[in-house]
């Protein structure tokens, strides 16, 4: 019973999640302290409030709304989200793209009507029996060398008569 629980706890993703939560809580405390010590007073100076902007509030019908504390929390949230995105999400995404490249999409295939070998659907000739595939069912009607030569000859004749 405890053996299964121990193997669950020692799995990599559970330990990684626990470390991430602890580091995230510590980082949030650092960012909150930075916002309270530096950014909130700067916002207070910019808006004309004297001292700590987080204590700013307005009152309506004897109810106090502390909007300064909300703005301080909002600035903290935006900073934490920006650092996590630029320091964790983007680099991990680039590493995943580097180590797990996008795989090519498979080419559409069809069977040759003569030898029943599998060939790409865009092929003009079968690689096994060399029969022409253009225009046959399941294959696109592609121009063959004879039809291209005939079209070029007709175009040359039309320009010569002008």
PDB file of C-alpha atoms in Angstrom:
ATOM      1  CA  UNK A   1       0.000   0.000   0.000  1.00  0.00           C
ATOM      2  CA  UNK A   2       2.752   2.471   0.936  1.00  0.00           C
ATOM      3  CA  UNK A   3       4.948   1.261  -1.899  1.00  0.00           C
ATOM      4  CA  UNK A   4       2.536   2.595  -4.527  1.00  0.00           C
ATOM      5  CA  UNK A   5       2.140   5.875  -2.643  1.00  0.00           C
ATOM      6  CA  UNK A   6       5.925   6.240  -2.411  1.00  0.00           C
ATOM      7  CA  UNK A   7       6.369   5.616  -6.152  1.00  0.00           C
ATOM      8  CA  UNK A   8       3.629   8.195  -6.846  1.00  0.00           C
ATOM      9  CA  UNK A   9       5.391  10.800  -4.712  1.00  0.00           C
ATOM     10  CA  UNK A  10       8.788  10.121  -6.222  1.00  0.00           C
ATOM     11  CA  UNK A  11       7.604  10.491  -9.796  1.00  0.00           C
ATOM     12  CA  UNK A  12       9.302  13.346 -11.596  1.00  0.00           C
ATOM     13  CA  UNK A  13       6.208  15.419 -12.319  1.00  0.00           C
ATOM     14  CA  UNK A  14       4.937  15.465  -8.711  1.00  0.00           C
ATOM     15  CA  UNK A  15       8.313  16.603  -7.374  1.00  0.00           C
ATOM     16  CA  UNK A  16       8.629  19.178 -10.170  1.00  0.00           C
ATOM     17  CA  UNK A  17       5.179  20.543  -9.359  1.00  0.00           C
ATOM     18  CA  UNK A  18       6.029  20.880  -5.662  1.00  0.00           C
ATOM     19  CA  UNK A  19       9.292  22.681  -6.445  1.00  0.00           C
ATOM     20  CA  UNK A  20       7.483  24.963  -8.881  1.00  0.00           C
ATOM     21  CA  UNK A  21       4.871  25.947  -6.305  1.00  0.00           C
ATOM     22  CA  UNK A  22       7.508  26.733  -3.662  1.00  0.00           C
ATOM     23  CA  UNK A  23       9.640  28.755  -6.097  1.00  0.00           C
ATOM     24  CA  UNK A  24       6.526  30.537  -7.403  1.00  0.00           C
ATOM     25  CA  UNK A  25       5.467  31.550  -3.882  1.00  0.00           C
ATOM     26  CA  UNK A  26       8.933  32.880  -3.098  1.00  0.00           C
ATOM     27  CA  UNK A  27       9.121  34.742  -6.399  1.00  0.00           C
ATOM     28  CA  UNK A  28       5.685  36.267  -5.831  1.00  0.00           C
ATOM     29  CA  UNK A  29       6.875  37.594  -2.470  1.00  0.00           C
ATOM     30  CA  UNK A  30       9.923  39.178  -4.129  1.00  0.00           C
ATOM     31  CA  UNK A  31       7.831  40.837  -6.853  1.00  0.00           C
ATOM     32  CA  UNK A  32       5.240  42.041  -4.331  1.00  0.00           C
ATOM     33  CA  UNK A  33       8.023  43.602  -2.258  1.00  0.00           C
ATOM     34  CA  UNK A  34       9.489  45.275  -5.352  1.00  0.00           C
ATOM     35  CA  UNK A  35       6.109  46.690  -6.340  1.00  0.00           C
ATOM     36  CA  UNK A  36       5.434  47.939  -2.802  1.00  0.00           C
ATOM     37  CA  UNK A  37       8.900  49.494  -2.383  1.00  0.00           C
ATOM     38  CA  UNK A  38       9.492  51.018  -5.818  1.00  0.00           C
ATOM     39  CA  UNK A  39       6.600  50.978  -8.276  1.00  0.00           C
ATOM     40  CA  UNK A  40       3.716  51.969  -5.985  1.00  0.00           C
ATOM     41  CA  UNK A  41       5.487  55.135  -4.784  1.00  0.00           C
ATOM     42  CA  UNK A  42       6.319  56.007  -8.415  1.00  0.00           C
ATOM     43  CA  UNK A  43       2.648  55.641  -9.395  1.00  0.00           C
ATOM     44  CA  UNK A  44       1.781  57.808  -6.379  1.00  0.00           C
ATOM     45  CA  UNK A  45       4.203  60.526  -7.493  1.00  0.00           C
ATOM     46  CA  UNK A  46       2.889  60.381 -11.075  1.00  0.00           C
ATOM     47  CA  UNK A  47      -0.745  60.648  -9.972  1.00  0.00           C
ATOM     48  CA  UNK A  48      -0.127  63.365  -7.368  1.00  0.00           C
ATOM     49  CA  UNK A  49      -0.677  61.202  -4.301  1.00  0.00           C
ATOM     50  CA  UNK A  50       1.806  61.808  -1.521  1.00  0.00           C
ATOM     51  CA  UNK A  51       3.499  58.812   0.083  1.00  0.00           C
ATOM     52  CA  UNK A  52       2.287  55.263  -0.334  1.00  0.00           C
ATOM     53  CA  UNK A  53      -0.199  54.951  -3.191  1.00  0.00           C
ATOM     54  CA  UNK A  54      -1.528  51.639  -1.852  1.00  0.00           C
ATOM     55  CA  UNK A  55      -3.382  53.495   0.913  1.00  0.00           C
ATOM     56  CA  UNK A  56      -5.396  55.606  -1.558  1.00  0.00           C
ATOM     57  CA  UNK A  57      -9.149  55.088  -1.394  1.00  0.00           C
ATOM     58  CA  UNK A  58     -12.448  56.803  -2.090  1.00  0.00           C
ATOM     59  CA  UNK A  59     -15.673  56.709  -0.095  1.00  0.00           C
ATOM     60  CA  UNK A  60     -19.238  56.401  -1.364  1.00  0.00           C
ATOM     61  CA  UNK A  61     -22.144  56.320   1.128  1.00  0.00           C
ATOM     62  CA  UNK A  62     -19.826  55.568   4.051  1.00  0.00           C
ATOM     63  CA  UNK A  63     -18.224  52.622   2.170  1.00  0.00           C
ATOM     64  CA  UNK A  64     -14.477  52.824   1.549  1.00  0.00           C
ATOM     65  CA  UNK A  65     -13.025  51.505  -1.704  1.00  0.00           C
ATOM     66  CA  UNK A  66      -9.227  50.992  -1.433  1.00  0.00           C
ATOM     67  CA  UNK A  67      -8.325  51.256  -5.125  1.00  0.00           C
ATOM     68  CA  UNK A  68      -4.623  51.805  -4.336  1.00  0.00           C
ATOM     69  CA  UNK A  69      -4.289  48.303  -2.911  1.00  0.00           C
ATOM     70  CA  UNK A  70      -6.006  46.920  -6.011  1.00  0.00           C
ATOM     71  CA  UNK A  71      -3.632  48.779  -8.335  1.00  0.00           C
ATOM     72  CA  UNK A  72      -0.654  47.489  -6.345  1.00  0.00           C
ATOM     73  CA  UNK A  73      -1.938  43.906  -6.671  1.00  0.00           C
ATOM     74  CA  UNK A  74      -2.599  44.445 -10.390  1.00  0.00           C
ATOM     75  CA  UNK A  75       0.939  45.710 -10.994  1.00  0.00           C
ATOM     76  CA  UNK A  76       2.326  42.728  -9.060  1.00  0.00           C
ATOM     77  CA  UNK A  77       0.269  40.302 -11.115  1.00  0.00           C
ATOM     78  CA  UNK A  78       1.344  41.829 -14.439  1.00  0.00           C
ATOM     79  CA  UNK A  79       5.015  41.727 -13.422  1.00  0.00           C
ATOM     80  CA  UNK A  80       4.836  38.104 -12.245  1.00  0.00           C
ATOM     81  CA  UNK A  81       3.003  37.066 -15.424  1.00  0.00           C
ATOM     82  CA  UNK A  82       5.514  38.898 -17.657  1.00  0.00           C
ATOM     83  CA  UNK A  83       8.543  37.361 -15.930  1.00  0.00           C
ATOM     84  CA  UNK A  84       7.051  33.863 -16.043  1.00  0.00           C
ATOM     85  CA  UNK A  85       6.185  34.250 -19.727  1.00  0.00           C
ATOM     86  CA  UNK A  86       9.530  35.679 -20.831  1.00  0.00           C
ATOM     87  CA  UNK A  87      11.749  33.664 -18.477  1.00  0.00           C
ATOM     88  CA  UNK A  88       9.969  30.300 -18.510  1.00  0.00           C
ATOM     89  CA  UNK A  89       7.304  29.848 -21.196  1.00  0.00           C
ATOM     90  CA  UNK A  90       9.216  31.262 -24.183  1.00  0.00           C
ATOM     91  CA  UNK A  91      12.524  29.457 -23.479  1.00  0.00           C
ATOM     92  CA  UNK A  92      10.763  26.140 -22.817  1.00  0.00           C
ATOM     93  CA  UNK A  93       8.774  26.537 -26.034  1.00  0.00           C
ATOM     94  CA  UNK A  94      11.971  27.159 -27.995  1.00  0.00           C
ATOM     95  CA  UNK A  95      13.630  24.109 -26.405  1.00  0.00           C
ATOM     96  CA  UNK A  96      10.643  21.929 -27.247  1.00  0.00           C
ATOM     97  CA  UNK A  97      10.702  23.129 -30.854  1.00  0.00           C
ATOM     98  CA  UNK A  98      14.432  22.423 -31.055  1.00  0.00           C
ATOM     99  CA  UNK A  99      14.250  18.905 -29.622  1.00  0.00           C
ATOM    100  CA  UNK A 100      10.832  17.915 -31.020  1.00  0.00           C
ATOM    101  CA  UNK A 101      10.714  19.323 -34.557  1.00  0.00           C
ATOM    102  CA  UNK A 102       7.460  19.281 -36.469  1.00  0.00           C
ATOM    103  CA  UNK A 103       7.178  16.084 -38.405  1.00  0.00           C
ATOM    104  CA  UNK A 104       6.395  16.177 -42.108  1.00  0.00           C
ATOM    105  CA  UNK A 105       2.838  15.411 -43.096  1.00  0.00           C
ATOM    106  CA  UNK A 106       2.475  12.072 -44.841  1.00  0.00           C
ATOM    107  CA  UNK A 107       2.189  12.149 -48.629  1.00  0.00           C
ATOM    108  CA  UNK A 108      -1.121  10.994 -50.103  1.00  0.00           C
ATOM    109  CA  UNK A 109      -0.676   7.573 -51.706  1.00  0.00           C
ATOM    110  CA  UNK A 110      -2.641   5.537 -54.215  1.00  0.00           C
ATOM    111  CA  UNK A 111      -2.270   2.108 -55.809  1.00  0.00           C
ATOM    112  CA  UNK A 112      -0.966   1.747 -59.352  1.00  0.00           C
ATOM    113  CA  UNK A 113      -3.775   0.272 -61.505  1.00  0.00           C
ATOM    114  CA  UNK A 114      -1.296  -1.936 -63.413  1.00  0.00           C
ATOM    115  CA  UNK A 115       0.986  -3.472 -60.775  1.00  0.00           C
ATOM    116  CA  UNK A 116      -0.942  -2.501 -57.591  1.00  0.00           C
ATOM    117  CA  UNK A 117       2.182  -0.968 -55.987  1.00  0.00           C
ATOM    118  CA  UNK A 118       1.715   1.983 -53.666  1.00  0.00           C
ATOM    119  CA  UNK A 119       2.882   5.243 -55.262  1.00  0.00           C
ATOM    120  CA  UNK A 120       2.415   8.929 -54.371  1.00  0.00           C
ATOM    121  CA  UNK A 121      -0.919  10.238 -55.654  1.00  0.00           C
ATOM    122  CA  UNK A 122       0.839  13.124 -57.442  1.00  0.00           C
ATOM    123  CA  UNK A 123       3.068  10.750 -59.460  1.00  0.00           C
ATOM    124  CA  UNK A 124       2.847  10.765 -63.263  1.00  0.00           C
ATOM    125  CA  UNK A 125       4.491   7.341 -63.648  1.00  0.00           C
ATOM    126  CA  UNK A 126       4.664   4.284 -61.433  1.00  0.00           C
ATOM    127  CA  UNK A 127       8.146   3.767 -59.993  1.00  0.00           C
ATOM    128  CA  UNK A 128       7.746  -0.021 -60.230  1.00  0.00           C
ATOM    129  CA  UNK A 129       6.209  -0.759 -63.637  1.00  0.00           C
ATOM    130  CA  UNK A 130       6.671   2.716 -65.260  1.00  0.00           C
ATOM    131  CA  UNK A 131       3.109   2.900 -66.587  1.00  0.00           C
ATOM    132  CA  UNK A 132       1.611   6.397 -67.011  1.00  0.00           C
ATOM    133  CA  UNK A 133      -0.714   7.358 -64.185  1.00  0.00           C
ATOM    134  CA  UNK A 134      -1.808  10.866 -65.211  1.00  0.00           C
ATOM    135  CA  UNK A 135      -5.534  11.051 -65.836  1.00  0.00           C
ATOM    136  CA  UNK A 136      -6.325   7.634 -64.365  1.00  0.00           C
ATOM    137  CA  UNK A 137      -8.849   7.339 -61.520  1.00  0.00           C
ATOM    138  CA  UNK A 138      -7.296   8.387 -58.219  1.00  0.00           C
ATOM    139  CA  UNK A 139      -4.522  10.362 -59.902  1.00  0.00           C
ATOM    140  CA  UNK A 140      -4.622  14.019 -60.949  1.00  0.00           C
ATOM    141  CA  UNK A 141      -4.771  14.811 -64.635  1.00  0.00           C
ATOM    142  CA  UNK A 142      -1.221  16.036 -65.078  1.00  0.00           C
ATOM    143  CA  UNK A 143       0.340  17.217 -68.282  1.00  0.00           C
ATOM    144  CA  UNK A 144       2.439  14.572 -69.984  1.00  0.00           C
ATOM    145  CA  UNK A 145       5.436  15.348 -72.157  1.00  0.00           C
ATOM    146  CA  UNK A 146       3.397  14.752 -75.325  1.00  0.00           C
ATOM    147  CA  UNK A 147       0.613  17.148 -74.296  1.00  0.00           C
ATOM    148  CA  UNK A 148       3.151  19.808 -73.290  1.00  0.00           C
ATOM    149  CA  UNK A 149       4.928  19.504 -76.668  1.00  0.00           C
ATOM    150  CA  UNK A 150       1.605  19.718 -78.525  1.00  0.00           C
ATOM    151  CA  UNK A 151       0.586  22.830 -76.587  1.00  0.00           C
ATOM    152  CA  UNK A 152       3.942  24.492 -77.305  1.00  0.00           C
ATOM    153  CA  UNK A 153       3.669  23.686 -81.014  1.00  0.00           C
ATOM    154  CA  UNK A 154       0.140  25.157 -81.150  1.00  0.00           C
ATOM    155  CA  UNK A 155       1.298  28.314 -79.393  1.00  0.00           C
ATOM    156  CA  UNK A 156       4.241  28.688 -81.813  1.00  0.00           C
ATOM    157  CA  UNK A 157       1.924  28.208 -84.814  1.00  0.00           C
ATOM    158  CA  UNK A 158      -0.511  30.819 -83.489  1.00  0.00           C
ATOM    159  CA  UNK A 159       2.228  33.423 -83.076  1.00  0.00           C
ATOM    160  CA  UNK A 160       3.712  32.624 -86.514  1.00  0.00           C
ATOM    161  CA  UNK A 161       0.395  33.318 -88.302  1.00  0.00           C
ATOM    162  CA  UNK A 162       0.068  36.826 -86.799  1.00  0.00           C
TER     163      UNK A 162
END
